[in-house]
Short mmCIF file of C-alpha atoms in Angstrom, two decimals:
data_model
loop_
_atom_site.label_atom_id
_atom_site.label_comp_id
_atom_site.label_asym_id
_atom_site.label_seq_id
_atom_site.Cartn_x
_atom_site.Cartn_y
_atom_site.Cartn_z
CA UNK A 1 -17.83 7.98 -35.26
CA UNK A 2 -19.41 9.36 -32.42
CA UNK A 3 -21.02 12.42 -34.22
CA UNK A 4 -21.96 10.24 -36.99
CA UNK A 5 -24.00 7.97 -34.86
CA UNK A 6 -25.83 10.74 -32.95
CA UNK A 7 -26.08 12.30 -36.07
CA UNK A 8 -28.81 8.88 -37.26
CA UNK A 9 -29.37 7.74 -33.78
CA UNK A 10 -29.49 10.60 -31.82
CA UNK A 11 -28.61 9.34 -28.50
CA UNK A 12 -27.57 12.58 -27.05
CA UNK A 13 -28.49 15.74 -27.17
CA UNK A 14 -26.13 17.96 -29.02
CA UNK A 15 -24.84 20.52 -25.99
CA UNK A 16 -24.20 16.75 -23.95
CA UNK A 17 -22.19 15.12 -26.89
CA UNK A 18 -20.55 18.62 -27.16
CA UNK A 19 -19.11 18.24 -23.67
CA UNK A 20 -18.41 14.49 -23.98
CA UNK A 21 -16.09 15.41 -26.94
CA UNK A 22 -14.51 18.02 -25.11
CA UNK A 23 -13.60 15.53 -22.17
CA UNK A 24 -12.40 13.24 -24.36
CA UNK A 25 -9.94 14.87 -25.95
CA UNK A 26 -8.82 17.12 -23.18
CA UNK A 27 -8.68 14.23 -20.55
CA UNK A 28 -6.31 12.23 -23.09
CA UNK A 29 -4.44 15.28 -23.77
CA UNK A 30 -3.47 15.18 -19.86
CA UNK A 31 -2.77 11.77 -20.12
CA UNK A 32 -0.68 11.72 -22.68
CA UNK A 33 1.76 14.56 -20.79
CA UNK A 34 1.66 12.58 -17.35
CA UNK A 35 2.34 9.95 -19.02
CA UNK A 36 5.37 10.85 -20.78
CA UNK A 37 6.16 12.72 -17.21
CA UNK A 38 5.70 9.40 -15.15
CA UNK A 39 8.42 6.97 -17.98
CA UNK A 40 11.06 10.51 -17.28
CA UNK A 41 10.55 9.92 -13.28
CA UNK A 42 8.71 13.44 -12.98
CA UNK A 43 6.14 12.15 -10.76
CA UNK A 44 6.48 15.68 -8.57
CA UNK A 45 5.86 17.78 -11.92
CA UNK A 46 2.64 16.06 -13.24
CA UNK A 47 1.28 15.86 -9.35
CA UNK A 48 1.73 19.21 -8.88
CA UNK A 49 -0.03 20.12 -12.16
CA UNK A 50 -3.22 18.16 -10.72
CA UNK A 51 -3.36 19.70 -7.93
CA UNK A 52 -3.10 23.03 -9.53
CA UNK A 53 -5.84 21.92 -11.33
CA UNK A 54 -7.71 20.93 -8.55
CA UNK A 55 -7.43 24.83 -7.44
CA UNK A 56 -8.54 25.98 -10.25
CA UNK A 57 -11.70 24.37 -10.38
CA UNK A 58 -12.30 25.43 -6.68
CA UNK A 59 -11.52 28.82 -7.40
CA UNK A 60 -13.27 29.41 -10.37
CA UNK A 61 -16.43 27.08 -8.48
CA UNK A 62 -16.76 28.36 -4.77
CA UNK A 63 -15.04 31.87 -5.71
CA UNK A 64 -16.47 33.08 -8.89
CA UNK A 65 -19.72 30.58 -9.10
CA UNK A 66 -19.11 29.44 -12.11
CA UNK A 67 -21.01 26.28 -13.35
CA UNK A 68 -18.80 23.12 -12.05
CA UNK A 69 -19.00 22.00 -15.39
CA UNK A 70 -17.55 24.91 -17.48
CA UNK A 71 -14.78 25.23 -14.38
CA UNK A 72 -13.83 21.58 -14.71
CA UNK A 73 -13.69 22.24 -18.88
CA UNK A 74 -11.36 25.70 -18.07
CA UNK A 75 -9.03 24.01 -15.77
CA UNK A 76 -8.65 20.60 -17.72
CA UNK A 77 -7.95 22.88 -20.95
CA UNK A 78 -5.25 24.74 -18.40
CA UNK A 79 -3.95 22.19 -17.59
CA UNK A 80 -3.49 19.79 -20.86
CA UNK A 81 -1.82 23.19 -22.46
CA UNK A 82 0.70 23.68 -19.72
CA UNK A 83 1.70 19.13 -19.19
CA UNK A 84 2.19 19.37 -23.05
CA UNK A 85 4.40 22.54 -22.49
CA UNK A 86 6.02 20.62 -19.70
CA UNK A 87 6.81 17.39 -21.26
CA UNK A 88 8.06 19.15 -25.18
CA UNK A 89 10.73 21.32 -23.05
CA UNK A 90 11.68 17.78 -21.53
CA UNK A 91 11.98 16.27 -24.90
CA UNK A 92 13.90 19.79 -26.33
CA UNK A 93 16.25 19.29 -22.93
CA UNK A 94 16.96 16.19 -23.62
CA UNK A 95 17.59 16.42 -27.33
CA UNK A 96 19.98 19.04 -26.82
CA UNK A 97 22.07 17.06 -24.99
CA UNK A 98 22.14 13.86 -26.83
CA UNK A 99 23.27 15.97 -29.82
CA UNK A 100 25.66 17.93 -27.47
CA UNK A 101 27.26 13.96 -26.14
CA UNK A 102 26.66 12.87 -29.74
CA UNK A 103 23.88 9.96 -28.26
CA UNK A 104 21.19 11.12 -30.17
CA UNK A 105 19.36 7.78 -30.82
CA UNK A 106 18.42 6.37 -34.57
CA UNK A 107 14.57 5.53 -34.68
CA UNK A 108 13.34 2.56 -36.23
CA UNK A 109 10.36 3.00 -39.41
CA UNK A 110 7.53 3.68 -37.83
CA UNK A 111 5.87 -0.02 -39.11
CA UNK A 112 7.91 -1.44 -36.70
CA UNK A 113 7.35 0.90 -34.21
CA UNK A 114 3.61 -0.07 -34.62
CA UNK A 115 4.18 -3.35 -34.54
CA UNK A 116 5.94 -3.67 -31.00
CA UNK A 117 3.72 -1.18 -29.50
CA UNK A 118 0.23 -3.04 -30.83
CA UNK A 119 0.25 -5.71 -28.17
CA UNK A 120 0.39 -2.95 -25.54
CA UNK A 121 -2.30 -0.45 -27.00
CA UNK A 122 -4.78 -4.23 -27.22
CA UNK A 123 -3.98 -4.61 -23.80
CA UNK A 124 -4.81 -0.92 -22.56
CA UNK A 125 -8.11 -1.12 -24.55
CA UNK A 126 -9.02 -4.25 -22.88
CA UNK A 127 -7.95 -2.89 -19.41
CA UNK A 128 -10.02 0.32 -19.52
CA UNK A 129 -12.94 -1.24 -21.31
CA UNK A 130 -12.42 -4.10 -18.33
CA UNK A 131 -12.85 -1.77 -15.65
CA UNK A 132 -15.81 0.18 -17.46
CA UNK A 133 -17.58 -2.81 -19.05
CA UNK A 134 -19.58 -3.20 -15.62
CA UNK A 135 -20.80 0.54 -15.42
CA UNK A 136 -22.26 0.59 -19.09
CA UNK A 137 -24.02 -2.71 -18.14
CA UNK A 138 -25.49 -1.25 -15.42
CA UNK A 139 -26.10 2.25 -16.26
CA UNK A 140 -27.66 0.80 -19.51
CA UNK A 141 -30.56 -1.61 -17.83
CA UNK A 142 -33.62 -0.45 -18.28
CA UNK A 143 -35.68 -1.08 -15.12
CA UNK A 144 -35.90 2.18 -13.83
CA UNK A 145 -36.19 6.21 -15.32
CA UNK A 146 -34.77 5.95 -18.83
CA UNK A 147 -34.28 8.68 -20.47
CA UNK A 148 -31.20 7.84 -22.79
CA UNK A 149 -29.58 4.56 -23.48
CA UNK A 150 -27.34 5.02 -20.72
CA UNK A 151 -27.65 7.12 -17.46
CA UNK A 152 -25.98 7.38 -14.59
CA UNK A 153 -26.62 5.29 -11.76
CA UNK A 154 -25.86 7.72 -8.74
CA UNK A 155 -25.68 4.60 -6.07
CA UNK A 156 -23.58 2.30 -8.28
CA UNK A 157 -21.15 4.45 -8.99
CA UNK A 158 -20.55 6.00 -5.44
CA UNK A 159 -20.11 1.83 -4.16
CA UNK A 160 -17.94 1.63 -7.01
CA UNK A 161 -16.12 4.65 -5.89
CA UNK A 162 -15.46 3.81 -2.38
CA UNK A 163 -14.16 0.38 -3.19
CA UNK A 164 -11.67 1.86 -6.07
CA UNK A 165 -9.82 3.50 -3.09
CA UNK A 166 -8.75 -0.07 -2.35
CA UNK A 167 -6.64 -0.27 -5.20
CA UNK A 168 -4.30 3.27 -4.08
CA UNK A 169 -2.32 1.41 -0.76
CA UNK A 170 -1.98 -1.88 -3.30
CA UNK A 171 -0.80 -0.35 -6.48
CA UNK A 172 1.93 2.19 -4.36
CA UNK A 173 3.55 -1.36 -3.32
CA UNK A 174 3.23 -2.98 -6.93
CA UNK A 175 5.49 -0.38 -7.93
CA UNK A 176 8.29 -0.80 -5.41
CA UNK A 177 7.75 -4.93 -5.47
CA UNK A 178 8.29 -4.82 -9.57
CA UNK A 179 11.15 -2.57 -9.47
CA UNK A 180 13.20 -4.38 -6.72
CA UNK A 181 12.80 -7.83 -8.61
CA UNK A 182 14.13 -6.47 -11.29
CA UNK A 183 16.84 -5.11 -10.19
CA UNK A 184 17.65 -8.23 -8.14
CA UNK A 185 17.25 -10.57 -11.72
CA UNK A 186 19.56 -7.98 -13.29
CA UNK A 187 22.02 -8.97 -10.37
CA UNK A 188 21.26 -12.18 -10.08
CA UNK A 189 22.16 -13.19 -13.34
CA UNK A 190 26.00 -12.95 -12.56
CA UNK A 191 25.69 -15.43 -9.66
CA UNK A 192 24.42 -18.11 -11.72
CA UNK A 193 26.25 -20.50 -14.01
CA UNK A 194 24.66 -21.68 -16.92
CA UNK A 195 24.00 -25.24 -15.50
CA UNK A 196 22.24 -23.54 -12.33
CA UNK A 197 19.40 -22.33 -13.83
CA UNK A 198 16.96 -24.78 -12.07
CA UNK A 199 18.45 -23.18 -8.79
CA UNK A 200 17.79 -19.40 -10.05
CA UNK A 201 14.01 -20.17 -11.51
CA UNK A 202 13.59 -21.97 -8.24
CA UNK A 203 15.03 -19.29 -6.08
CA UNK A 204 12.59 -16.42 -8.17
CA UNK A 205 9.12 -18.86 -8.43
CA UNK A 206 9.19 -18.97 -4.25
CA UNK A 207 10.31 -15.12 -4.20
CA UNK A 208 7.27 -14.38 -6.67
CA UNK A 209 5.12 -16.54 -4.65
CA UNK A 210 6.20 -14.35 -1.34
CA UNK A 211 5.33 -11.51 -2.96
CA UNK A 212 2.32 -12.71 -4.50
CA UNK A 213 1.06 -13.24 -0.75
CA UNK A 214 2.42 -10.17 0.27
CA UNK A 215 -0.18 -8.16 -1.73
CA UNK A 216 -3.02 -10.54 -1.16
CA UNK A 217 -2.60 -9.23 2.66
CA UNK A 218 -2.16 -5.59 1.17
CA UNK A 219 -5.03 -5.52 -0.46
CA UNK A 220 -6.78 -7.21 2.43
CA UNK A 221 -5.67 -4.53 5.23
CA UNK A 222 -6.43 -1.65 2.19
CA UNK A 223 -10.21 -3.30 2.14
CA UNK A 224 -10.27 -3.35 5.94
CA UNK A 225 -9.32 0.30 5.62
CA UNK A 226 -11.20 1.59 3.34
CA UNK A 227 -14.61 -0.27 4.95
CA UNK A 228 -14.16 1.48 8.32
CA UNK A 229 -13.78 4.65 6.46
CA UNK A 230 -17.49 4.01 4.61
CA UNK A 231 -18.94 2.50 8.37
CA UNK A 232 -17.45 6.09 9.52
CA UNK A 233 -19.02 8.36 6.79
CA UNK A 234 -22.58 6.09 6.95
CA UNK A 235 -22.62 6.80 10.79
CA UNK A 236 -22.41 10.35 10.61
CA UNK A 237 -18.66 10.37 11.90
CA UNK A 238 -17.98 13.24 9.29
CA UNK A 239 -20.34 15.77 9.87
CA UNK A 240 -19.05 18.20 6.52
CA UNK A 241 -19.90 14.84 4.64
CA UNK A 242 -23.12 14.87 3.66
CA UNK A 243 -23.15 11.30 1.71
CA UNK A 244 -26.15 8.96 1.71
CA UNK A 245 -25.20 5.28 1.78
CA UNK A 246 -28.08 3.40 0.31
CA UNK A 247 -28.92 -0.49 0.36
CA UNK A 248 -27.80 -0.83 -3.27
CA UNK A 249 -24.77 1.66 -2.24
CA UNK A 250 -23.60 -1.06 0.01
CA UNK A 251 -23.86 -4.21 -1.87
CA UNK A 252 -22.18 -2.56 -4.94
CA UNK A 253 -19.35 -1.56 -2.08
CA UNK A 254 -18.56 -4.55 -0.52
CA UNK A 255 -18.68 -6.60 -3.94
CA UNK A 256 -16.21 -4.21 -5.75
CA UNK A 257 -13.97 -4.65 -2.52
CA UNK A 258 -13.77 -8.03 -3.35
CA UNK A 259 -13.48 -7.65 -7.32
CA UNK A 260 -10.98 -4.89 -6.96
CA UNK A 261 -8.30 -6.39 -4.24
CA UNK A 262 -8.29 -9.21 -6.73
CA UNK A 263 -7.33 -6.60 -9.36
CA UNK A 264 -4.44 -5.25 -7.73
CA UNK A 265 -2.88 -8.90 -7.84
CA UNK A 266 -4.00 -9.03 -11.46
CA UNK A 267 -2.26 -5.61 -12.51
CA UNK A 268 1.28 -7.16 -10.21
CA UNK A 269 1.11 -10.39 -12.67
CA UNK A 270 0.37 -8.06 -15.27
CA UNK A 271 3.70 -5.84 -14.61
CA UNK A 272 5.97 -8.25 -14.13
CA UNK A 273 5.10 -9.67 -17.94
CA UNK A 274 5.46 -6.25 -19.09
CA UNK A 275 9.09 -6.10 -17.77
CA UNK A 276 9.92 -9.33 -19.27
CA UNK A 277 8.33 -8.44 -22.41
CA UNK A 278 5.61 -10.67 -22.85
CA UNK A 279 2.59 -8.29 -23.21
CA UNK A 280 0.82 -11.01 -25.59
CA UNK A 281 0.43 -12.96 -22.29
CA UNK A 282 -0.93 -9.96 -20.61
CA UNK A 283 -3.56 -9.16 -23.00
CA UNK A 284 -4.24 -13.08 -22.89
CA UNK A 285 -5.10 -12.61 -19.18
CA UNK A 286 -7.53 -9.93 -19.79
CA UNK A 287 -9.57 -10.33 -22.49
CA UNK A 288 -11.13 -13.40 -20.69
CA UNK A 289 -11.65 -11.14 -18.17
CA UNK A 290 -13.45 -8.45 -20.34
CA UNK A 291 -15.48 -11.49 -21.72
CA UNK A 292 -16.71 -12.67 -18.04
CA UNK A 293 -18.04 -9.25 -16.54
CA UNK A 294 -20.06 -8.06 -20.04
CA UNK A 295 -21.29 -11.87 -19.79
CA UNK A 296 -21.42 -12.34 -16.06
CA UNK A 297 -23.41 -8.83 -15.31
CA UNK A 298 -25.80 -8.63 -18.37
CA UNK A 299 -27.08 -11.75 -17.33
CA UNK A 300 -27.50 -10.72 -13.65
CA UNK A 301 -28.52 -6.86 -14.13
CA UNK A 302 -31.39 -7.98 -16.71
CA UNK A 303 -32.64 -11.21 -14.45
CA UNK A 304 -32.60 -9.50 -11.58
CA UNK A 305 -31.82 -5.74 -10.59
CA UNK A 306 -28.73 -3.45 -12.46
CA UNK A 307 -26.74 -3.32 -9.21
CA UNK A 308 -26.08 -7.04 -9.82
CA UNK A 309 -23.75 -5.60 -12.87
CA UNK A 310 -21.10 -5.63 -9.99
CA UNK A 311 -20.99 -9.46 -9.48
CA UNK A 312 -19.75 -9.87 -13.39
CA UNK A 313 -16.63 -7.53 -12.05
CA UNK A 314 -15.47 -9.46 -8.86
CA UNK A 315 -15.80 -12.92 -11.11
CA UNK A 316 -13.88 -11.05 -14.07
CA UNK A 317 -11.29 -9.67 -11.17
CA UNK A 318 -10.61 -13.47 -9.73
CA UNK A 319 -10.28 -14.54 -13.30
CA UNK A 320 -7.93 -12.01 -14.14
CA UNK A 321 -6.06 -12.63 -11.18
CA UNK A 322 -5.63 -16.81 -11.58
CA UNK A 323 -5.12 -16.42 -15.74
CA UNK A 324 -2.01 -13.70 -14.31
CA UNK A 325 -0.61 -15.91 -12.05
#
């Protein structure tokens, strides 16, 4: 589709949508391997293959001067290759021993397979086109050097950037807070008699509600965090960090800070639907969300500058948070 429309459009030239093609697939080839690494608890594996990664591109970079570009391309394409080598002997592993124990499991058709999985592909469109839908505002308002339809706002995204680190102290806790209520329901269930289930949805609503505080003040001390850091890098305190925080830098920082602690409370809400099955409710949550900051930040970026693109995604972020909650 893409081709086709740069084929009547032209919106790119063709060595650009060459290498956005290339990223696209190999990027979701990666994905695709850490993600089947991250359901089989191999969390060590697929870390360890980006890091590799990571070397490679500095090798082939600051060693052999290669173009950053081409090195990234070479060690994505290294790396894809070897997590789909990874995760197949996983699957041949495991397959061997099912048939071995006689377990080997009986799919269902594959209609029904599409069915129960449609909810949560919706949901993962939404998500990423959530968390984009504010960039391609931006990066798409034409009030300064245009050359394309979109370009890349250098001081948007690096506010963007520094705020997104918020999310990494919140989202390490989500985890752990999702997986021990769980477990504790699973438990929990045997303690109860039938006639005491006002005592058990009572007993879970105030634990929720604990932990729905508890990352609120996560995600607080992450933003506190992660703003010294920026304070330290715009006063020089790194001197091999040569990083040039800008007026517009700022205000896109300290909005996303906002938008994005919001988000980590979203994506908890968000979780604990998805282990109770209900991802109809979690797509429900952000497609209003979606709506708000394409709304919210066109408005804003065309009435008054493109870094105002941001506000649309703290507003989307507090509505995504209440609707999950």
């Amino acid at each position: 589709l893409m081709i086709l429309a740069n084929l009547f459009l032209g919106i790119f030239p063709t060595g650009m949508l060459t290498l956005i093609i290339l990223y696209y697939f190999i990027l979701n080839a990666i994905w695709l391997s850490v993600t089947i690494m991250y359901i089989l608890d191999k969390e060590l594996i697929f870390s360890g293959l980006l890091v590799l990664g990571i070397g490679i591109i500095a090798l082939l970079f600051l060693v052999f001067r290669i173009d950053i570009i081409v090195s990234q391309i070479i060690s994505l394409a290294i790396i894809s290759l070897l997590g789909a080598l990874v995760a197949l002997a996983f699957f041949v592993v495991q397959t061997r021993r099912n048939k071995k124990e006689g377990t080997e499991p009986v799919l269902p058709r594959k209609t029904i397979i599409l069915n129960s999985v449609s909810q949560y592909f919706l949901y993962g469109l939404s998500y990423f086109a959530y968390l984009f839908a504010d960039r391609v505002v931006a990066w798409s308002t034409n009030d300064v050097y245009m050359p394309y339809i979109i370009w890349f706002r250098g001081e948007y995204e690096l506010g963007l950037d520094f705020a997104l680190l918020t999310l990494i102290i919140p989202m390490g806790f989500v985890e752990y807070i999702i997986r021990a209520m769980m477990e504790s329901i699973q438990g929990a269930q045997k303690d109860y008699y039938m006639y005491e289930v006002g005592k058990m949805y009572k007993r879970y609503r105030r634990m929720y509600v604990n932990r729905l505080v508890l990352m609120a003040v996560i995600s607080v001390v992450s933003g506190i965090l992660i703003y010294i850091l920026l304070m330290m890098v715009k006063n020089n305190y790194f001197p091999f960090v040569d990083i040039a925080i800008s007026q517009t830098t700022y205000f896109v920082f300290m909005v996303a800070l906002v938008g994005y602690s919001f988000t980590a409370m979203g994506l908890m809400n968000v979780e604990i639907l998805f282990c109770v099955s209900q991802p109809k409710m979690a797509t429900r949550c952000i497609l209003p969300a979606l709506l708000a900051t394409v709304l919210i930040g066109f408005v804003l970026s065309r009435w008054i500058s493109y870094s105002y693109a941001v506000i649309g995604l703290a507003c989307a972020s507090i509505l995504f948070s209440v609707l999950g909650t």
